[in-house]
């Protein structure tokens, strides 16, 4: 559970980061995808989302955007939201803050907006606070499906959604080769299950400024 749904003590290490955005009037979730865009997976994800009428937020690696600008444009053209996931998918705890922020800025030249998610969910507090001061909304997650794990089956990935989702959950899948096999099976079934359970889908930008309850 520590991985799939980080506990409060872990969330407290990232002051002001956004983990969950509940709504009083409805059951809702925020579907997100990390590590794209790539031509082998992202267009398929877009087709599935179109089929169910779902909009999502894609946290993109700048280098992938540079390599595949046509796929990047497809994401925007279909009405989805994009966020910064650094240029080279670097972990903040392994970089000096100055170098880390330079990598984020390089990605921002290609990826519009002020949503940011740190790769692997790791970053230094100073990096987080500086990004917030720069106007970024740092978006973490309430449920990570672990579709990238070779130790999980597609059925396990789907079960992670069913077991841990709740009102306001920010859910993470990956439009990457590493996660492709698990994600292709589990993601459409997760969407169907969430719809049948009465959840609506929203974009992170619809949330406005988070309150303390939204953050945790």
Phi, psi and omega in degrees: 000330182303324180278308187296322178219094186303136182285169184302320183299326177288320181295329180294344178286349184235077185299128177084357177287155183259120182247326188204143184225077181289152175240137182288327189272350183199161172275125184221159173221165179233109184273128181229155178228136181247153163089353177278197358270146174224146185292337182286337188231314189302315179300324177296317177301316180299320179296319179296316179298320177299320182301324182260000180068035184253137173256146184223170177247127182253115176269109194255145173275126185303320180298323177291323176297318179297321182284328187230062183297331180293321178292320176303315180295327177299317180301313180293318183297333181268009171087018180267169183255148179236152178220164183274131179234032187071168182279323184241019180057053185261146178272126184301325184290348179259003183232145168297148185304317181301316181290322179297313181295328176296323178292321176296316180297322178299318177294325183294342176291340181249335186246114183284165174095181185230036171260138181219137172230126180286132175304137181066003180072018183245132174196160177281151180300321179297323177296316178299311183294324178292318178298319177297320178295333177280356178099007179278144168263114183274117187251118176261232180198158173255334177220118170254126188286339184061035177296341181282347189280126176288350181269356179249147173271164174304324179295324176297318181298314177298319180297327177300320177295311183298323186283324191250347183294148176205173181304125178090003182298134166266117188253137182246122163246178180227125173267072184222161178295324181298325184260356194306309186300311179293317185294317182300326179278315191277324188297310178299322179291326176295318178299314180299316180296316180297318178298315180295333178276000176091014179275143170255160184247135181225163174269152180303322181295341178287347192279338185072203181277129183288143170272178178301320179296323179295321184294320184256000000 
